[in-house]
PDB file of C-alpha atoms in Angstrom:
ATOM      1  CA  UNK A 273     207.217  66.238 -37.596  1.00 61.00           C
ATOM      2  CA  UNK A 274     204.462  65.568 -40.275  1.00 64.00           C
ATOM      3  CA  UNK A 275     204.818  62.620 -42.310  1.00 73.00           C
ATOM      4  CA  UNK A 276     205.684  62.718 -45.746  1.00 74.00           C
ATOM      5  CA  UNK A 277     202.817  63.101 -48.070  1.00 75.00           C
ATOM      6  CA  UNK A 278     200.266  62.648 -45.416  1.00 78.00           C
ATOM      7  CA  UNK A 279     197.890  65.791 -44.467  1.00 74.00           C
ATOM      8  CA  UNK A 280     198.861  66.779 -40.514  1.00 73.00           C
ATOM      9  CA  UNK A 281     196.812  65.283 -37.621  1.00 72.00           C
ATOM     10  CA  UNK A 282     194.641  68.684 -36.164  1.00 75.00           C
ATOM     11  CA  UNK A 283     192.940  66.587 -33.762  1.00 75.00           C
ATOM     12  CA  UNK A 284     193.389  65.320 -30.016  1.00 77.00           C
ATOM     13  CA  UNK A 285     193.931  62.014 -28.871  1.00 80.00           C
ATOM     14  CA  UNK A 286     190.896  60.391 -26.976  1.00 82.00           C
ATOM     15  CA  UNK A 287     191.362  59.284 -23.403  1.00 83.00           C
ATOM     16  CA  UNK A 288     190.882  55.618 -22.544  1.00 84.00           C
ATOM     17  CA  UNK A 289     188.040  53.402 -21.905  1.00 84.00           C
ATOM     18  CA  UNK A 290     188.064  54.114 -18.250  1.00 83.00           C
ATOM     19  CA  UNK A 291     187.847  57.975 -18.678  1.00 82.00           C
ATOM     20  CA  UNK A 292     184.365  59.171 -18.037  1.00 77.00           C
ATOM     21  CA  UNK A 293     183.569  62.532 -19.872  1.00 78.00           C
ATOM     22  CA  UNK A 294     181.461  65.590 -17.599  1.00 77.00           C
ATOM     23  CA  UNK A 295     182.160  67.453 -14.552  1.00 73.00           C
ATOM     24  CA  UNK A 296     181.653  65.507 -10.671  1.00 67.00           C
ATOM     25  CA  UNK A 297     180.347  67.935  -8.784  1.00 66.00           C
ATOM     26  CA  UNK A 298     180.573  66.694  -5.221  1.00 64.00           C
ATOM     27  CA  UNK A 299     177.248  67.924  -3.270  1.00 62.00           C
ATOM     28  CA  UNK A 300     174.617  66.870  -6.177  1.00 60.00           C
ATOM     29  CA  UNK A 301     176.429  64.236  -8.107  1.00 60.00           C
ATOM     30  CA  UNK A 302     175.994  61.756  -5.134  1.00 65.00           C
ATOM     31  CA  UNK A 303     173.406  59.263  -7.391  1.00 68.00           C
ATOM     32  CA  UNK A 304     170.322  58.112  -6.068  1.00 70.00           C
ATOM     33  CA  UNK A 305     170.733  57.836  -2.131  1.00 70.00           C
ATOM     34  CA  UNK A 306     171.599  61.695  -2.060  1.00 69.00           C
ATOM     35  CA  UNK A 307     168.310  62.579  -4.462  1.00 69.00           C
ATOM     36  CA  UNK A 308     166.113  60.659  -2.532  1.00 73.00           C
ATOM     37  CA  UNK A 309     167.832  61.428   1.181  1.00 72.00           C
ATOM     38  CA  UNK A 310     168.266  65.305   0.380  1.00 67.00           C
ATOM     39  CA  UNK A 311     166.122  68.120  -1.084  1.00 67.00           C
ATOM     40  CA  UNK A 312     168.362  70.403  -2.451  1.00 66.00           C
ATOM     41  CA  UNK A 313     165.657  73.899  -2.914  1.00 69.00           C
ATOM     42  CA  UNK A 314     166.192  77.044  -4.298  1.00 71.00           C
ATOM     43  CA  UNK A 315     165.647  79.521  -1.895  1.00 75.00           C
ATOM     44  CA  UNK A 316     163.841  82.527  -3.313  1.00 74.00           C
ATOM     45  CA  UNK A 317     165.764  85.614  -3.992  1.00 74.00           C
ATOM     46  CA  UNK A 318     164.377  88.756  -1.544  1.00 72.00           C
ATOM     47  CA  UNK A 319     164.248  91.215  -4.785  1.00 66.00           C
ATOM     48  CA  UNK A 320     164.989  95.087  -3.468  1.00 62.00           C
ATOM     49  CA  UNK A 321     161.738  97.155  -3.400  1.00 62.00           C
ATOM     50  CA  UNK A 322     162.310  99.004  -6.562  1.00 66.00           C
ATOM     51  CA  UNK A 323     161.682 103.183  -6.861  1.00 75.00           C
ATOM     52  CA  UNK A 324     158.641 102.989  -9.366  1.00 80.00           C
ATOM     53  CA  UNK A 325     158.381 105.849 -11.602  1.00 85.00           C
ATOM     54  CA  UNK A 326     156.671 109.097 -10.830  1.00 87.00           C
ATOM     55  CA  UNK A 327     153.026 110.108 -11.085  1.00 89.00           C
ATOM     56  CA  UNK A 328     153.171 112.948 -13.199  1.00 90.00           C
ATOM     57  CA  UNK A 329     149.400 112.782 -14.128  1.00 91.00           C
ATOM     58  CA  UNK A 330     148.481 113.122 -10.191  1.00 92.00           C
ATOM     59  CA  UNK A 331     151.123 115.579  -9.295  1.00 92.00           C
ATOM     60  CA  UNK A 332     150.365 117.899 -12.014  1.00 93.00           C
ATOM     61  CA  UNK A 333     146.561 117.583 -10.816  1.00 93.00           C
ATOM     62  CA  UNK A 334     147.561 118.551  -7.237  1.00 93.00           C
ATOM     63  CA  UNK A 335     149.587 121.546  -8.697  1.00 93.00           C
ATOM     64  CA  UNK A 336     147.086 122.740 -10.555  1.00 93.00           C
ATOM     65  CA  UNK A 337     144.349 122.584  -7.487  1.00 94.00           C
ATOM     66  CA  UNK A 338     147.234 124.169  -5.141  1.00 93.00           C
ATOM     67  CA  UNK A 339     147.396 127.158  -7.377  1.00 93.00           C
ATOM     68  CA  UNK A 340     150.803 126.646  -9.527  1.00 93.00           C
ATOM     69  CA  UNK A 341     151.449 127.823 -12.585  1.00 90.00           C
ATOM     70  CA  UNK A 342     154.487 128.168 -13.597  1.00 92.00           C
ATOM     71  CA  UNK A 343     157.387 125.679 -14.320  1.00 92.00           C
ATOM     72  CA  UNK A 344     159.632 126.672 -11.560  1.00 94.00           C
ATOM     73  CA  UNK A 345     156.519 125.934  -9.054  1.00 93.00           C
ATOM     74  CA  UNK A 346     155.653 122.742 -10.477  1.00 92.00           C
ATOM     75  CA  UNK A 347     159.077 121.482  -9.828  1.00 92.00           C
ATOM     76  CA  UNK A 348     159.257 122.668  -6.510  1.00 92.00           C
ATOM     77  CA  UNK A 349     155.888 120.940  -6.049  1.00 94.00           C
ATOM     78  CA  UNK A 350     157.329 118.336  -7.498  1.00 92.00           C
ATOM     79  CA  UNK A 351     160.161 117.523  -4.578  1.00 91.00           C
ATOM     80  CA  UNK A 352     157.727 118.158  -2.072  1.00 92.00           C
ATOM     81  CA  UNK A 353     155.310 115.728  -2.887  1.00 90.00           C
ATOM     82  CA  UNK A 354     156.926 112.869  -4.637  1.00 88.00           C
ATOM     83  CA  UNK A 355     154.208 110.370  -5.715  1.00 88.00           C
ATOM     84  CA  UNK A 356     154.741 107.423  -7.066  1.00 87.00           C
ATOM     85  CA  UNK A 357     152.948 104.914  -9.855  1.00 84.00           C
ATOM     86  CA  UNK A 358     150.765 101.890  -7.942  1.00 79.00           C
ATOM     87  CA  UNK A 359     152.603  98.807  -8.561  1.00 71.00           C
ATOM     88  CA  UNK A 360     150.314  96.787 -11.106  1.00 65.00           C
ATOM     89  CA  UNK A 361     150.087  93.730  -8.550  1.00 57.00           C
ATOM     90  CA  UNK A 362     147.473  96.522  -6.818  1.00 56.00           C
ATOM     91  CA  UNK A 363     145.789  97.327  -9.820  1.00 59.00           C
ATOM     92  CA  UNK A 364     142.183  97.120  -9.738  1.00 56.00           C
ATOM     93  CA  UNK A 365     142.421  94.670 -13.025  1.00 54.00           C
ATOM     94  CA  UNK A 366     144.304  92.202 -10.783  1.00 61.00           C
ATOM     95  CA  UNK A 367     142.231  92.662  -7.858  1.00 62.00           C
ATOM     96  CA  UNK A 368     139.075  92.098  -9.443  1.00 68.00           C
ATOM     97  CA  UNK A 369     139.400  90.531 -13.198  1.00 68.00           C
ATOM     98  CA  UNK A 370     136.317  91.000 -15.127  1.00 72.00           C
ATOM     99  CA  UNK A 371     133.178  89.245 -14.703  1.00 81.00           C
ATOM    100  CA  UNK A 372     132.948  87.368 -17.782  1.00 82.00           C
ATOM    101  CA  UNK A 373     129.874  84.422 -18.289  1.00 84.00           C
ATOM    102  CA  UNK A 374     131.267  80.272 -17.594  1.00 82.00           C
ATOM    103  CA  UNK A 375     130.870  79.922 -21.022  1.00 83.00           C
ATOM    104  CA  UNK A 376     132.256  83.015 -22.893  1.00 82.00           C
ATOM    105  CA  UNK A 377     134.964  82.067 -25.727  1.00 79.00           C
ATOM    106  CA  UNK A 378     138.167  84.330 -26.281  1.00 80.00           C
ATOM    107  CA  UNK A 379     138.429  85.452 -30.280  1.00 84.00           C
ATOM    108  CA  UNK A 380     136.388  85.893 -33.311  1.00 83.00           C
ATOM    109  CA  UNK A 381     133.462  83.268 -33.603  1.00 81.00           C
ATOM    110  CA  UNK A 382     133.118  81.163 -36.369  1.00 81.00           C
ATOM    111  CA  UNK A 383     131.070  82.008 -39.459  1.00 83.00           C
ATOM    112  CA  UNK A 384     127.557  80.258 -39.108  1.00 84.00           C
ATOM    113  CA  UNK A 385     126.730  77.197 -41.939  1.00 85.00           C
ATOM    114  CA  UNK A 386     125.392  77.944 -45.613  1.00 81.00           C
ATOM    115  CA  UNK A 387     121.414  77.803 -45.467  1.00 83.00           C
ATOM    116  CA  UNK A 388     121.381  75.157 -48.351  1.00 83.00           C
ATOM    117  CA  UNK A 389     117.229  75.757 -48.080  1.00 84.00           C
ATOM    118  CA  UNK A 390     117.886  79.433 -48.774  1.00 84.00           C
ATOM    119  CA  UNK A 391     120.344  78.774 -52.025  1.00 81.00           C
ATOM    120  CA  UNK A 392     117.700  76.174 -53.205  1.00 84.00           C
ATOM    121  CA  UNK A 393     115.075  78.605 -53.059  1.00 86.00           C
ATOM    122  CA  UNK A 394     117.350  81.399 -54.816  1.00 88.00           C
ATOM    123  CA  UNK A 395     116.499  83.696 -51.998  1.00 88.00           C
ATOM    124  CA  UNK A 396     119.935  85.725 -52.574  1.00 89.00           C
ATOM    125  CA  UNK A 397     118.837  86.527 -55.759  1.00 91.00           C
ATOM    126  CA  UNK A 398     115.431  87.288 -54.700  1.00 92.00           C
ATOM    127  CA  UNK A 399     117.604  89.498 -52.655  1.00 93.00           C
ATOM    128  CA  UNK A 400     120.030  90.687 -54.763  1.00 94.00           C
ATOM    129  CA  UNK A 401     117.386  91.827 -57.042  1.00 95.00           C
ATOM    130  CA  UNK A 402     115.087  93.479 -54.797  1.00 96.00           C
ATOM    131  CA  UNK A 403     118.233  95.830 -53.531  1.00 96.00           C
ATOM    132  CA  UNK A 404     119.072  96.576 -57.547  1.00 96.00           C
ATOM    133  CA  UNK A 405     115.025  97.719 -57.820  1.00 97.00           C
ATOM    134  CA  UNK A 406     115.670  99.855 -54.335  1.00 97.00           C
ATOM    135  CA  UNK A 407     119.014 101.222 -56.182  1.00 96.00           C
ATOM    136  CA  UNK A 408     117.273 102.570 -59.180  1.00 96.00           C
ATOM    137  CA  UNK A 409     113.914 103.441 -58.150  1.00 96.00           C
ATOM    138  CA  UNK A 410     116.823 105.730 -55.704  1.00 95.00           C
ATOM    139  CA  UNK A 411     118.529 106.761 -58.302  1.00 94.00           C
ATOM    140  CA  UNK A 412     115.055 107.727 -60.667  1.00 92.00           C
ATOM    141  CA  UNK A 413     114.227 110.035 -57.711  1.00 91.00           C
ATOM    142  CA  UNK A 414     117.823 111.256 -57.499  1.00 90.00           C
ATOM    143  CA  UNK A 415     117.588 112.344 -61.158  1.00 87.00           C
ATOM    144  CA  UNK A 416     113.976 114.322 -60.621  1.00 85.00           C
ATOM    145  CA  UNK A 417     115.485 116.658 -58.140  1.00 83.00           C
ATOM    146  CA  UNK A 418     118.455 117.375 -60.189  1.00 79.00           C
ATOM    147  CA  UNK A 419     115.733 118.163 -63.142  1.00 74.00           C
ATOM    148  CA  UNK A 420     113.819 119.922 -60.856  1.00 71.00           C
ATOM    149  CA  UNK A 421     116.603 122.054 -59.961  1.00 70.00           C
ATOM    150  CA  UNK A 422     117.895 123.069 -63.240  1.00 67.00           C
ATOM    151  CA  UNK A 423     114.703 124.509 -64.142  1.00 71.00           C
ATOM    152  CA  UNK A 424     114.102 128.636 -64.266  1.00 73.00           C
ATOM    153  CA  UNK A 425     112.302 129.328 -61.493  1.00 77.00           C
ATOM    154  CA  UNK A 426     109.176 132.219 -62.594  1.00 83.00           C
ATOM    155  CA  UNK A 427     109.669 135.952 -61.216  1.00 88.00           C
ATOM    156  CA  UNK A 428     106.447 138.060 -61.065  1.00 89.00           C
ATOM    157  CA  UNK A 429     107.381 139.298 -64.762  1.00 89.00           C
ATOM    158  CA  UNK A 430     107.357 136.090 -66.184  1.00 88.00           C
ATOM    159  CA  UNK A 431     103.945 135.373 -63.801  1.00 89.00           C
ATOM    160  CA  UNK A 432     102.072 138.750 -65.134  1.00 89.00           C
ATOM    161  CA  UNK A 433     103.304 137.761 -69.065  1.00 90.00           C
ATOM    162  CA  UNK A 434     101.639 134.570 -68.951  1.00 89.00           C
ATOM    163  CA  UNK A 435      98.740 135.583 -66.414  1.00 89.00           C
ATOM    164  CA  UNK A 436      98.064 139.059 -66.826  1.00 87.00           C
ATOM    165  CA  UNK A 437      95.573 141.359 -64.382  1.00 85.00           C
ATOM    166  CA  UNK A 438      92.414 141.844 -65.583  1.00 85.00           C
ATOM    167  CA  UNK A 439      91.489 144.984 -67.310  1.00 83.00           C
ATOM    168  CA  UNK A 440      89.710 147.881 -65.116  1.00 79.00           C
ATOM    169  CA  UNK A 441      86.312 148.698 -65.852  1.00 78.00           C
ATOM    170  CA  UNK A 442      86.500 152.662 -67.111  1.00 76.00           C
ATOM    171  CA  UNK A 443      84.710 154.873 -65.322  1.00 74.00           C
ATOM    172  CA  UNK A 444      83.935 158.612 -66.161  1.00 75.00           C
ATOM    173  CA  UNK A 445      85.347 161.177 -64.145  1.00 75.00           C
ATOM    174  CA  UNK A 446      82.868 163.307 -62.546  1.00 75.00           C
ATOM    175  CA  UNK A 447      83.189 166.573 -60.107  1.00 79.00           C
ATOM    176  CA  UNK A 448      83.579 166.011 -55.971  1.00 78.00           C
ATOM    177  CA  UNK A 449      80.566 168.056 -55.617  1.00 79.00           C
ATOM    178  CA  UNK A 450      78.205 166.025 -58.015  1.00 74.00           C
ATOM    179  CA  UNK A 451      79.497 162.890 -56.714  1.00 73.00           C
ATOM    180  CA  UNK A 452      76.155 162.547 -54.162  1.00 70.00           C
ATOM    181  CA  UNK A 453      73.605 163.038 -56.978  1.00 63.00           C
TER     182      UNK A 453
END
């Protein structure tokens, strides 16, 4: 029973001083002699040569250079000729990695230092300027061919109005006959 006016104990009684805490485990808990006298290895684990999954890419190529159309005859071709994916530890990657130089770096290369000779000289606003004098001398020529465009063209009425033919000379009309006289 709980005492009076005392919360109850929810807790175990520890074992003695002699008591040592953990699991003996008889073939590796045998302290230094054993470590040193026996190497305990893991032997490696003979993994099952697992199905890889199927080629469709080449089988549908061979299908298609056999002469199948259809869906049945694809599967059909399919059970007859069951190919299978290359493992990737065959992979021509693996094989052969790339040829890369001794001393090529991995990643984005860092930005090159601030040409202080370059900001004393004010060269980016020699710069700066020279691409805003590019811009509008651009934009000026822009703004010609738009003009250009939005004028009337001339037809050849408007032509003959302002430069008209000049005038025939009159002659007087005279007979067929007494033309050679």
């Amino acid at each position: 029973q709980a005492e009076l006016g005392k919360p109850q104990r929810n807790c175990y009684t520890l074992p003695g001083l002699d008591f040592s805490y953990g699991l003996y485990i008889r073939r590796t808990d045998g302290g230094v002699p054993e470590a040193i006298g026996h190497w305990n290895t893991v032997k490696p684990r003979i993994i099952s040569a697992q199905k890889m999954p199927r080629d469709f890419i080449t089988m549908n190529r061979g299908a298609l250079k056999a002469g199948y159309t259809t869906a049945h005859e694809f599967n059909l071709y399919y059970k007859a000729k069951d190919i299978r994916r290359k493992d990737d530890e065959h992979s021509c990657f693996k094989r052969s990695p790339p040829k890369v130089p001794a001393d090529f770096t991995y990643g984005i290369t860092s930005r090159p230092c601030t040409p202080f000779f370059d900001l004393l000289q004010h060269k980016y606003k020699e710069l700066w300027m020279e691409q805003q004098r590019a811009l509008t001398a651009a934009k000026r020529v822009e703004k010609k061919k738009v003009i250009m465009k939005d004028k009337v063209r001339e037809t050849r009425t408007t032509f003959l109005r302002k430069h008209p033919l000049p005038a025939k000379e009159e002659s007087f009309w005279h007979l067929p006959r007494l033309e050679k006289v």
